Structures are given as structure tokens and as C-alpha cells.
PDB file of C-alpha atoms in Angstrom:
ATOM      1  CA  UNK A   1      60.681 -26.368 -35.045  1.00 66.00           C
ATOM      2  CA  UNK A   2      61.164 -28.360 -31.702  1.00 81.00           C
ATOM      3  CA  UNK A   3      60.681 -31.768 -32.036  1.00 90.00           C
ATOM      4  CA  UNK A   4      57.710 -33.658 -29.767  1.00 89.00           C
ATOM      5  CA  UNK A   5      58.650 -34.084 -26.326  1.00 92.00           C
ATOM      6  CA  UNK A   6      56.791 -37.635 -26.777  1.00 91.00           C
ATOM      7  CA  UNK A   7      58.326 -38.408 -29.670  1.00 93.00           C
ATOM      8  CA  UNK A   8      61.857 -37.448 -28.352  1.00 92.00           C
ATOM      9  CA  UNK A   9      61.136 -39.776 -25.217  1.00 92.00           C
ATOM     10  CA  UNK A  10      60.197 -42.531 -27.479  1.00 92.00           C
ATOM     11  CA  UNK A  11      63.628 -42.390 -29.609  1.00 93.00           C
ATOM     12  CA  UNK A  12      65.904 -41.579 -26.708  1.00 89.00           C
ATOM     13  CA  UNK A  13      66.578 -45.153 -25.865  1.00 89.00           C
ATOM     14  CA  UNK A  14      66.550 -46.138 -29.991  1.00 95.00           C
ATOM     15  CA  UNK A  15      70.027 -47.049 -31.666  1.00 96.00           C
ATOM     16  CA  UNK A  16      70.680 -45.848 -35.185  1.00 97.00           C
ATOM     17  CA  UNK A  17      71.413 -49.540 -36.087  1.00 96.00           C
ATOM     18  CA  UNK A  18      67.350 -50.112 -34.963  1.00 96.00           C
ATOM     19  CA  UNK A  19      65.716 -46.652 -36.493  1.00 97.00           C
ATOM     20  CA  UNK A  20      67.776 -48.281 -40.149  1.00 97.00           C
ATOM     21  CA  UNK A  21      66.200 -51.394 -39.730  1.00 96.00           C
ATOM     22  CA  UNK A  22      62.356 -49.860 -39.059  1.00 96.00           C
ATOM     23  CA  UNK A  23      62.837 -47.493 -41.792  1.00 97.00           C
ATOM     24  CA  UNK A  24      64.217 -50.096 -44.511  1.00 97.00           C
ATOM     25  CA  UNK A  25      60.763 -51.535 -43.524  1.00 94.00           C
ATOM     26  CA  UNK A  26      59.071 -48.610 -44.890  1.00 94.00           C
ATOM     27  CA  UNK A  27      61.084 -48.804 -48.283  1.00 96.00           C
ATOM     28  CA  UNK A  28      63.874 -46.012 -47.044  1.00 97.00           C
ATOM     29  CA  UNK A  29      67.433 -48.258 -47.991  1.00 96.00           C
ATOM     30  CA  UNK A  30      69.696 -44.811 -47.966  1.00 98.00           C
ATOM     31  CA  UNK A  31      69.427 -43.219 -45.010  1.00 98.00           C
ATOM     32  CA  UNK A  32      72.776 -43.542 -43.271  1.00 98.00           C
ATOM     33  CA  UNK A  33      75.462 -41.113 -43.648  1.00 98.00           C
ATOM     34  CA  UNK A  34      78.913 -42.652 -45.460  1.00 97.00           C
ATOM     35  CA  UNK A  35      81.868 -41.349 -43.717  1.00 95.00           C
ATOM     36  CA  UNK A  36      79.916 -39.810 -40.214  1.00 97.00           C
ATOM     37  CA  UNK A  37      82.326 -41.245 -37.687  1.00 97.00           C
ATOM     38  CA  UNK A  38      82.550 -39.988 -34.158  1.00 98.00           C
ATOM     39  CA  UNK A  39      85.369 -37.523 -33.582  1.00 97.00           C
ATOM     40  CA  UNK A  40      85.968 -38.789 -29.979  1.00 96.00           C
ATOM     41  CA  UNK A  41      84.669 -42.353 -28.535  1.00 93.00           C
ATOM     42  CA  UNK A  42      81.677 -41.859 -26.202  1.00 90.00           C
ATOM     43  CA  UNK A  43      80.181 -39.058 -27.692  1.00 95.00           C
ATOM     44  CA  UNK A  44      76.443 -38.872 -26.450  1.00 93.00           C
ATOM     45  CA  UNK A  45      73.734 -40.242 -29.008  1.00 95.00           C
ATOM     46  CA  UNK A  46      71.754 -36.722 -30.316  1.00 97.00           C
ATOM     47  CA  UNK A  47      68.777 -36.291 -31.626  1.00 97.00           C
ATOM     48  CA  UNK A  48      68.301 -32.798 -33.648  1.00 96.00           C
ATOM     49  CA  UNK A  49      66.546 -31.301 -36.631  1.00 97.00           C
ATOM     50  CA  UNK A  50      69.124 -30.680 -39.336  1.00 98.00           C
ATOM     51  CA  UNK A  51      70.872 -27.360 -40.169  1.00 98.00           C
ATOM     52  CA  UNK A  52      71.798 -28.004 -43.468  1.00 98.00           C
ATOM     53  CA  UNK A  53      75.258 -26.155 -44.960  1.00 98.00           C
ATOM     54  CA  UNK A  54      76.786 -26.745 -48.667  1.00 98.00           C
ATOM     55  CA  UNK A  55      80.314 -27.035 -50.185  1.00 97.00           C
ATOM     56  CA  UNK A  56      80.645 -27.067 -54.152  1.00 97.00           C
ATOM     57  CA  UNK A  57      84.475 -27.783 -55.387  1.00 95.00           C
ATOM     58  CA  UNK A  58      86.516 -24.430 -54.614  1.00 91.00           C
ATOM     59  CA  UNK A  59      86.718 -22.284 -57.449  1.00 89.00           C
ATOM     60  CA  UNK A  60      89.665 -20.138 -57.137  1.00 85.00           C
ATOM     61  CA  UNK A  61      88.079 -16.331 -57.865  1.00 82.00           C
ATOM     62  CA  UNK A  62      85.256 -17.704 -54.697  1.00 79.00           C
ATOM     63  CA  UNK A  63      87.830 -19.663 -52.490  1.00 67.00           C
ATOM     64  CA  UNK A  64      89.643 -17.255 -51.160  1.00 79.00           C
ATOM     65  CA  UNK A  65      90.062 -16.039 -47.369  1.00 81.00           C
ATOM     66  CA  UNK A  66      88.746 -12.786 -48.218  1.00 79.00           C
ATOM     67  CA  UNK A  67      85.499 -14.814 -48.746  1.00 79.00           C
ATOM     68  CA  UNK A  68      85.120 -16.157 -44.693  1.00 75.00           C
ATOM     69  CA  UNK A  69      84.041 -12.269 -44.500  1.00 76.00           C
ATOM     70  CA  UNK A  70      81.169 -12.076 -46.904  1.00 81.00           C
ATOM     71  CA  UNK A  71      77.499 -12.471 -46.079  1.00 80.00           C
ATOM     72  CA  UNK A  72      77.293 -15.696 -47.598  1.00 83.00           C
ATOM     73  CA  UNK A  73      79.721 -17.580 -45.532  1.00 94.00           C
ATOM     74  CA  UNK A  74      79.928 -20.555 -42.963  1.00 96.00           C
ATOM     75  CA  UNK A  75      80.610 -17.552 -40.541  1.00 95.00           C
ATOM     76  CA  UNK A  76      77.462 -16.101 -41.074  1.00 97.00           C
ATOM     77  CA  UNK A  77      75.497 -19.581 -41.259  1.00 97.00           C
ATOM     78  CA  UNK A  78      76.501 -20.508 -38.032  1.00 98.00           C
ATOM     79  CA  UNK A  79      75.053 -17.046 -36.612  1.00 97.00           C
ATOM     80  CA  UNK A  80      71.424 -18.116 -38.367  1.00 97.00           C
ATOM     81  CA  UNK A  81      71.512 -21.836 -36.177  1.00 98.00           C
ATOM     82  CA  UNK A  82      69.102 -22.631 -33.907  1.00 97.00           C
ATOM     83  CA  UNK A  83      69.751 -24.195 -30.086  1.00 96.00           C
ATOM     84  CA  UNK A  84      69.597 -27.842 -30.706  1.00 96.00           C
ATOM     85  CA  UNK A  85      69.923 -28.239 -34.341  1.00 97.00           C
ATOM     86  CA  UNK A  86      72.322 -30.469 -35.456  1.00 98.00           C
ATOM     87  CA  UNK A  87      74.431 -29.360 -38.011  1.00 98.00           C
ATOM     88  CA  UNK A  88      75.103 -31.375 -41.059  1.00 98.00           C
ATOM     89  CA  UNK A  89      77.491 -30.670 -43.760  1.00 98.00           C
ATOM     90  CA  UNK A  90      77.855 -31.613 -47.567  1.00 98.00           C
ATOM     91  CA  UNK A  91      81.115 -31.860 -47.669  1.00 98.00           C
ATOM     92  CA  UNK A  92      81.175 -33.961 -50.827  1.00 97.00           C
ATOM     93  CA  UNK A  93      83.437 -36.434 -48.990  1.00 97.00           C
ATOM     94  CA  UNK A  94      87.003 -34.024 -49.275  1.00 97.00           C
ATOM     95  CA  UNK A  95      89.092 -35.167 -46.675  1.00 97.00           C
ATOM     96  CA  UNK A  96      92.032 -32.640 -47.731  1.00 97.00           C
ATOM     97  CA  UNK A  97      90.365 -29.605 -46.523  1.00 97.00           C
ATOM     98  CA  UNK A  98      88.745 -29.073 -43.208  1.00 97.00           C
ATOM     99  CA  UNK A  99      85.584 -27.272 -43.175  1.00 97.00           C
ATOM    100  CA  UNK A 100      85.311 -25.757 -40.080  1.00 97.00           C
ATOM    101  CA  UNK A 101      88.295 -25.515 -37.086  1.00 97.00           C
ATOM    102  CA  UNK A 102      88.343 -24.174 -33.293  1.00 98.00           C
ATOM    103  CA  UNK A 103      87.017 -21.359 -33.483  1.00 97.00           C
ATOM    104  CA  UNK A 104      83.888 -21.981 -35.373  1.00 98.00           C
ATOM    105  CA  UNK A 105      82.949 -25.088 -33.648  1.00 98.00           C
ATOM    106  CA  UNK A 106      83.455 -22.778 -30.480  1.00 98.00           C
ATOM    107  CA  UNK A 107      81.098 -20.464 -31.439  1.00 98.00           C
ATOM    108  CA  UNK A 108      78.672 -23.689 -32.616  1.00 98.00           C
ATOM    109  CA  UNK A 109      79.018 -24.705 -28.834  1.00 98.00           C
ATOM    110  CA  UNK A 110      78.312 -21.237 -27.483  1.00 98.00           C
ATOM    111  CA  UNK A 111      75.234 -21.182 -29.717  1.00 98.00           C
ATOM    112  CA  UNK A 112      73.613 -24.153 -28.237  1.00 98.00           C
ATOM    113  CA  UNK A 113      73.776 -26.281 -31.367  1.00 98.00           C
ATOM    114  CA  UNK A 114      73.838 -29.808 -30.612  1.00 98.00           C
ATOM    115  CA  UNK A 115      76.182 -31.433 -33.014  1.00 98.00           C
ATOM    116  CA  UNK A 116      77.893 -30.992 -36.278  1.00 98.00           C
ATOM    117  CA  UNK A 117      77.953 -33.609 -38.908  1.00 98.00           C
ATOM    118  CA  UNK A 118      79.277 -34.092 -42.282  1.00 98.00           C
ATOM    119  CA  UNK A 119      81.082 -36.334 -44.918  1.00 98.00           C
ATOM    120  CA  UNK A 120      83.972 -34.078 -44.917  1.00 98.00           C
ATOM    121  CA  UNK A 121      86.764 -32.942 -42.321  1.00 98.00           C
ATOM    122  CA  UNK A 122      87.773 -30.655 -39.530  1.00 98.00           C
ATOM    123  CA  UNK A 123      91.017 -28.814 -38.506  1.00 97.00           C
ATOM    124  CA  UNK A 124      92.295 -27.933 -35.465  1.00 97.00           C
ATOM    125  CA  UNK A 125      91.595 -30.884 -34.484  1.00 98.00           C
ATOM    126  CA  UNK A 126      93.089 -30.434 -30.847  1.00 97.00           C
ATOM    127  CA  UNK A 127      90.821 -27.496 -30.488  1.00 98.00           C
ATOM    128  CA  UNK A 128      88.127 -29.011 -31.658  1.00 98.00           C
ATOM    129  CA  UNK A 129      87.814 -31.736 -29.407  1.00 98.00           C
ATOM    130  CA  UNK A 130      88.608 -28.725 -26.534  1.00 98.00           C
ATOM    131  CA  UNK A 131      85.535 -27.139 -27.399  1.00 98.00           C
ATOM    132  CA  UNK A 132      83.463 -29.846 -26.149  1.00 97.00           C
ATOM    133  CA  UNK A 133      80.880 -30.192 -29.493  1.00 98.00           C
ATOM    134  CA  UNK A 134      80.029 -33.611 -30.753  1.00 98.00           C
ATOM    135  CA  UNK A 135      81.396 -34.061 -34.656  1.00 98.00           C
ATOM    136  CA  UNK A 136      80.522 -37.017 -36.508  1.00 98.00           C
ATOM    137  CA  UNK A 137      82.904 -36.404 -39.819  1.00 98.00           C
ATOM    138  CA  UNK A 138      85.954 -38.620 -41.773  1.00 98.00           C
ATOM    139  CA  UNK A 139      88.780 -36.930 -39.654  1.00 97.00           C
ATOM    140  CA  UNK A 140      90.685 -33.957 -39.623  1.00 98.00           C
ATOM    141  CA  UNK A 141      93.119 -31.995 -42.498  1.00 98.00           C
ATOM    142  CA  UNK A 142      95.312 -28.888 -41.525  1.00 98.00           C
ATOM    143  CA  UNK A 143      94.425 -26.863 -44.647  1.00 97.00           C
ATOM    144  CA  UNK A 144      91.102 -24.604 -44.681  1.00 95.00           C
ATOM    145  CA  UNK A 145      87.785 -25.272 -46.416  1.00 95.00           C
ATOM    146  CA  UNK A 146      89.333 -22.576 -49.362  1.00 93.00           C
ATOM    147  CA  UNK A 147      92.037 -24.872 -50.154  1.00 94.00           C
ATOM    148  CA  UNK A 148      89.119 -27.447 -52.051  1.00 95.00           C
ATOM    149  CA  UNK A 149      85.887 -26.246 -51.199  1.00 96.00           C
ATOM    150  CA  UNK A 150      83.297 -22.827 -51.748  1.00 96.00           C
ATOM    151  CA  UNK A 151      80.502 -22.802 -49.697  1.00 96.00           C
ATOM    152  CA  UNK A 152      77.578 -21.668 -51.066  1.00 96.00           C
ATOM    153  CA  UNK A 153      74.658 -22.269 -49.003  1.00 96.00           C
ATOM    154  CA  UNK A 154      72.396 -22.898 -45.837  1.00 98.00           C
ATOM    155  CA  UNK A 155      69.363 -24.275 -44.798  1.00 98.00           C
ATOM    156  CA  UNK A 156      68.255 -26.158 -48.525  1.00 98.00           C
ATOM    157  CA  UNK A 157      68.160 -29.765 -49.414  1.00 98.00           C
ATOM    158  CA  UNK A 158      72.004 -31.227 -49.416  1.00 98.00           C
ATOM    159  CA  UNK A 159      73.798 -34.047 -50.153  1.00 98.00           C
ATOM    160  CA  UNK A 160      75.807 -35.612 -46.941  1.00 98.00           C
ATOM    161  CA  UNK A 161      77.669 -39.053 -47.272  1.00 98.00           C
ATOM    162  CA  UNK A 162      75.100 -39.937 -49.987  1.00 98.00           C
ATOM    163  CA  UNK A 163      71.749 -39.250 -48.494  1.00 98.00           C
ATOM    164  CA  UNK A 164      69.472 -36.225 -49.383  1.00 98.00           C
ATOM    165  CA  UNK A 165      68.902 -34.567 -46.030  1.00 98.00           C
ATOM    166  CA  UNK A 166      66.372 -31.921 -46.191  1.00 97.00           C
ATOM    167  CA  UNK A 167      66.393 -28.464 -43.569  1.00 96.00           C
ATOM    168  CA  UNK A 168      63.813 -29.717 -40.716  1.00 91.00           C
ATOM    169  CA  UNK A 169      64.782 -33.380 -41.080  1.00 97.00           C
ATOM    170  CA  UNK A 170      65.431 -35.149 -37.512  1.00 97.00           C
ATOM    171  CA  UNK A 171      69.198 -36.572 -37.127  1.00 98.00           C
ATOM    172  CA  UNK A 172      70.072 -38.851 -35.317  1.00 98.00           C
ATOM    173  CA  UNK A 173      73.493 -39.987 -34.143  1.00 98.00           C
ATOM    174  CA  UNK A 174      75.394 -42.472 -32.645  1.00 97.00           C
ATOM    175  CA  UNK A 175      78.453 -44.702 -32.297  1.00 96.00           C
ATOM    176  CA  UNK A 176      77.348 -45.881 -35.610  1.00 97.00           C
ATOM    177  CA  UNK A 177      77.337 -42.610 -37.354  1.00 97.00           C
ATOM    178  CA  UNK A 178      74.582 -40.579 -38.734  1.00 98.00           C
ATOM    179  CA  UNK A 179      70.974 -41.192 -39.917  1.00 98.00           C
ATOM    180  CA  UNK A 180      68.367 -38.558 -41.404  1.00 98.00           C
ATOM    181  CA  UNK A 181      65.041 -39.733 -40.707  1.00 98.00           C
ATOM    182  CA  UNK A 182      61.976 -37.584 -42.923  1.00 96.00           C
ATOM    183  CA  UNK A 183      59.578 -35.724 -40.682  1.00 92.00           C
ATOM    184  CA  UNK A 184      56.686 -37.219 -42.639  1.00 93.00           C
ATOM    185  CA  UNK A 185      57.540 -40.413 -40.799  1.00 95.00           C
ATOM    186  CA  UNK A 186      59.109 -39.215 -37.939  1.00 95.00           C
ATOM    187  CA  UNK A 187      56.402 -39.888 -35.348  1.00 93.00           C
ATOM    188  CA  UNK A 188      55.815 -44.200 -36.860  1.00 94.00           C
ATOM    189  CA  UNK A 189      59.406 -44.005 -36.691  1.00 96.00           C
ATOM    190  CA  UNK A 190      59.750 -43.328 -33.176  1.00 95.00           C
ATOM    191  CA  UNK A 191      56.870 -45.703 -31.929  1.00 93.00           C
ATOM    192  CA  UNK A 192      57.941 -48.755 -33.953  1.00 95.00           C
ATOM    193  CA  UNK A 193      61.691 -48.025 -33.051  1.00 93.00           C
ATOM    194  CA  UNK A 194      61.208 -48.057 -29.545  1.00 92.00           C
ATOM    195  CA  UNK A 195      58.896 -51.292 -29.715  1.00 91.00           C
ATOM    196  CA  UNK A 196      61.707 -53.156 -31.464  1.00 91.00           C
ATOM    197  CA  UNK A 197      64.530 -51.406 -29.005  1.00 91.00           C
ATOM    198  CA  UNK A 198      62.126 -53.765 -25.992  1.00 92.00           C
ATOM    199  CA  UNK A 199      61.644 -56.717 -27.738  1.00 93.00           C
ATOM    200  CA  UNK A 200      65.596 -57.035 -28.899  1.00 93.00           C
ATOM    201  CA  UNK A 201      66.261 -56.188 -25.006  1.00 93.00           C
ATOM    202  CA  UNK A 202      64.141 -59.344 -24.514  1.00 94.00           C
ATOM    203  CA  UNK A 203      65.595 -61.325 -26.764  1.00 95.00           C
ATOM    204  CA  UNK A 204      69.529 -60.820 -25.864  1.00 96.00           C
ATOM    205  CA  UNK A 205      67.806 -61.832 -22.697  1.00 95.00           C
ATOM    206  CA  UNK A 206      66.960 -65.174 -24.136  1.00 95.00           C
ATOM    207  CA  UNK A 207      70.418 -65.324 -25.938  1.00 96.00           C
ATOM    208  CA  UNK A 208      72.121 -64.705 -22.707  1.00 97.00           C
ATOM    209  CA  UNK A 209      70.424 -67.713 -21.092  1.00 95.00           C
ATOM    210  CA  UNK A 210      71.586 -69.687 -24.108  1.00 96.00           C
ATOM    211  CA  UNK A 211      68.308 -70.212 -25.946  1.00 95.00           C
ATOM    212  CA  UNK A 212      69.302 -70.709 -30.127  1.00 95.00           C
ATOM    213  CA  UNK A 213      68.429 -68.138 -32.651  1.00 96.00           C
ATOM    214  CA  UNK A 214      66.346 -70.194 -35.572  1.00 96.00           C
ATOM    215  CA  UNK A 215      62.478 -68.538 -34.417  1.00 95.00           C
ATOM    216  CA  UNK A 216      63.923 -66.770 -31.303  1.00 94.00           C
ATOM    217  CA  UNK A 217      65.564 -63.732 -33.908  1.00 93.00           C
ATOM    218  CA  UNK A 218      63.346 -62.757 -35.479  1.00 91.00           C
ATOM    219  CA  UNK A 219      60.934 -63.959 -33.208  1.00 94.00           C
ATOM    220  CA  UNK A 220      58.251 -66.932 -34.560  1.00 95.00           C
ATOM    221  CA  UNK A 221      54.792 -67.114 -33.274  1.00 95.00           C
ATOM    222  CA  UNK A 222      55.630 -68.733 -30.261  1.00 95.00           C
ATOM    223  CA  UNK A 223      58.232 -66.426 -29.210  1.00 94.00           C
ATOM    224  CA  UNK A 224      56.322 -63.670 -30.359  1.00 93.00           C
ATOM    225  CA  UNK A 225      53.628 -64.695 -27.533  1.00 94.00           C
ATOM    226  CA  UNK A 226      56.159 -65.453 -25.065  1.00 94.00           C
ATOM    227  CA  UNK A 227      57.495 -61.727 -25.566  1.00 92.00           C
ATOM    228  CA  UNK A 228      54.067 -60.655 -25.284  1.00 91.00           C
ATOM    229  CA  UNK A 229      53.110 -62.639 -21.912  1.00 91.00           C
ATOM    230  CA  UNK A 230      56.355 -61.742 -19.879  1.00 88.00           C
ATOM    231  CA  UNK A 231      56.030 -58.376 -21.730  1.00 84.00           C
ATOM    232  CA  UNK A 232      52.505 -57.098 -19.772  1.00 77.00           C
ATOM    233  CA  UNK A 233      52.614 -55.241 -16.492  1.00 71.00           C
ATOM    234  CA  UNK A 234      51.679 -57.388 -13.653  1.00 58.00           C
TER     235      UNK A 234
END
């Protein structure tokens, strides 16, 4: 499911510090992803519905190599994800075994997917980084998922870096890391987001000039109509 071309416009210009903020406001406090770092510095911000994968602690008759053949395998879910989806992975926070490498994330990159994300790991990390996709993850580890990690499953409700992320649900990403955002709300989200992304424009406006912060941040009802004045097309 593609994701409003309104809606996308509105976010584009939204930091995951600001889309936090407006969704804390609707009672959401866990919505960030512990651990989602960018691999590389200036990675571009994405915005993507989630392709959810699973990792349960490796059992050793499951783990084995001989497993990266079988249907259910991150070989196979990577074949079932859509251009533009953003990966995300419950890793369950291992940092001792990376769950995907090169080759993989290649193959992620020819598909079209956007990004990858997860609370875990990658490998080759050299060839990783060649392949050009964005990963938001805790680093890299030269032994394979098998090592401390099964995989299990695709595309049902996960676990990554502490927050429930659901198939469908819109990630975004940034320098900051990684934030699921419900589609229920996605479309308030957006609208309020990009309403706070102007006035906080306006305001470091006002901070660069030298004005104090008591009623300027947030804003108090003078400020607020001040905003509002200079704010209206002329």
C-alpha cells in the first residue's frame, strides 16, 4: 500500500525529533527505535511502510547454513519486498551476529526497497556500505545471523529496539534513528508535524536575532499571534 502523495509531501520536510514530539501529544511515548543508528553519516531521511522480518535466539537443529536455503528464510523474505518498503528487523538487540551481509543488502537495493532497519547488526560491512542501501542498525559483527539468531518470520507484528512495529506501519528515518508511526494516525501526524516543522523554523528565526526563550519556545499568546501575522501570505 503506497502511502498518500499529500501526506508524503507534508512529512518530507518533518524531522523524527518533531513527528516524536506530535505523537507523545497523542499519548504514543515508545515510538523510537533503541539502537537504529545510521550506518554511514548523511544518509537521506526515508519515509516507507514497514517490511517487517523476525529473529528468535538460534537454536542449534534451526541455525544452521543449510537453513539460508529453505522457504522460510531471510533469502526468500527479501524476494516477497515491495519497492519502497523499508525494511525493519527484530533483531532482539544481538550485536554478535550480523543479520544480513553484501549480498543480501545487494539484492535489497536491486529490489527497490528503500531502507533496512533493525536493532541488530550487519556484516560485510565494507560491502554493505558498497551497495549503496541506507541501514539504520547498532553496527556490524563478522559472524552470520546462524551463529545467535533463527529467523522465523515476515510480514507480522515485531519487536524492533523496543517498539511494536506492525506490517503496513509508515517508518520514518533520520540522523536520529528510527520511528514507526501507526497508520491510524498517520495522516494528523503528517499535518500537525509539518505545522510545528514552520513554526520552529520561525522561531530559530527569533533565536537567531537574539530574542530569549521564556514565551518565545513554546510560543505564549503573543508569540503565537506574531507567528501567525508574519506567517500569512501577503
Amino acid at each position: 500500500m503506497t502511502i498518500d502523495p499529500a501526506t508524503l509531501a507534508a512529512l518530507s520536510g518533518v524531522s523524527t525529533a518533531t513527528v516524536t514530539t506530535v505523537l507523545l501529544k497523542q499519548g504514543l511515548r515508545n515510538v523510537w527505535m533503541r539502537g537504529t543508528r545510521p550506518l554511514r553519516a548523511a544518509q537521506p531521511r526515508l519515509i516507507g511502510r514497514a517490511f517487517t522480518l523476525r529473529f528468535i535466539p538460534a537454536r542449534e537443529d534451526l541455525a544452521t547454513p543449510e537453513s539460508w536455503s529453505s522457504p522460510l528464510s531471510t533469502r526468500a523474505a527479501i524476494e516477497a519486498m515491495p519497492e519502497g518498503c523499508i525494511a525493519v528487523v527484530d533483531a532482539m538487540g544481538v550485536t554478535d551476529a550480523g543479520i544480513f551481509g553484501d549480498i543480501l543488502c545487494a539484492r535489497m537495493a536491486k529490489r527497490g526497497v528503500a531502507g533496512l532497519v533493525t536493532d541488530g547488526v550487519v556484516r560485510d560491512l565494507s560491502g554493505v556500505l558498497g551497495t549503496g542501501l541506507p541501514v539504520w542498525c547498532r553496527g556490524a559483527a563478522a559472524p552470520p545471523s546462524v551463529a545467535g539468531l533463527t529467523f522465523v518470520a515476515w510480514q507480522e507484528p515485531i519487536g524492533c529496539g523496543g517498539v511494536a512495529v506492525f506490517p503496513g506501519d509508515v517508518i520514518m528515518v533520520d540522523d536520529d534513528g528510527a520511528v514507526a508511526i501507526p497508520q491510524k494516525l498517520l495522516a494528523e501526524v503528517a499535518a500537525v508535524a509539518a505545522g510545528q516543522e514552520r513554526l520552529e523554523e520561525w522561531i530559530m528565526d527569533r533565536v537567531n536575532d537574539g530574542e530569549p526563550l521564556p514565551g518565545l519556545y513554546p510560543p505564549n499568546a503573543e508569540n503565537r499571534a506574531r507567528y501567525e501575522a508574519e506567517s500569512k501570505p501577503r
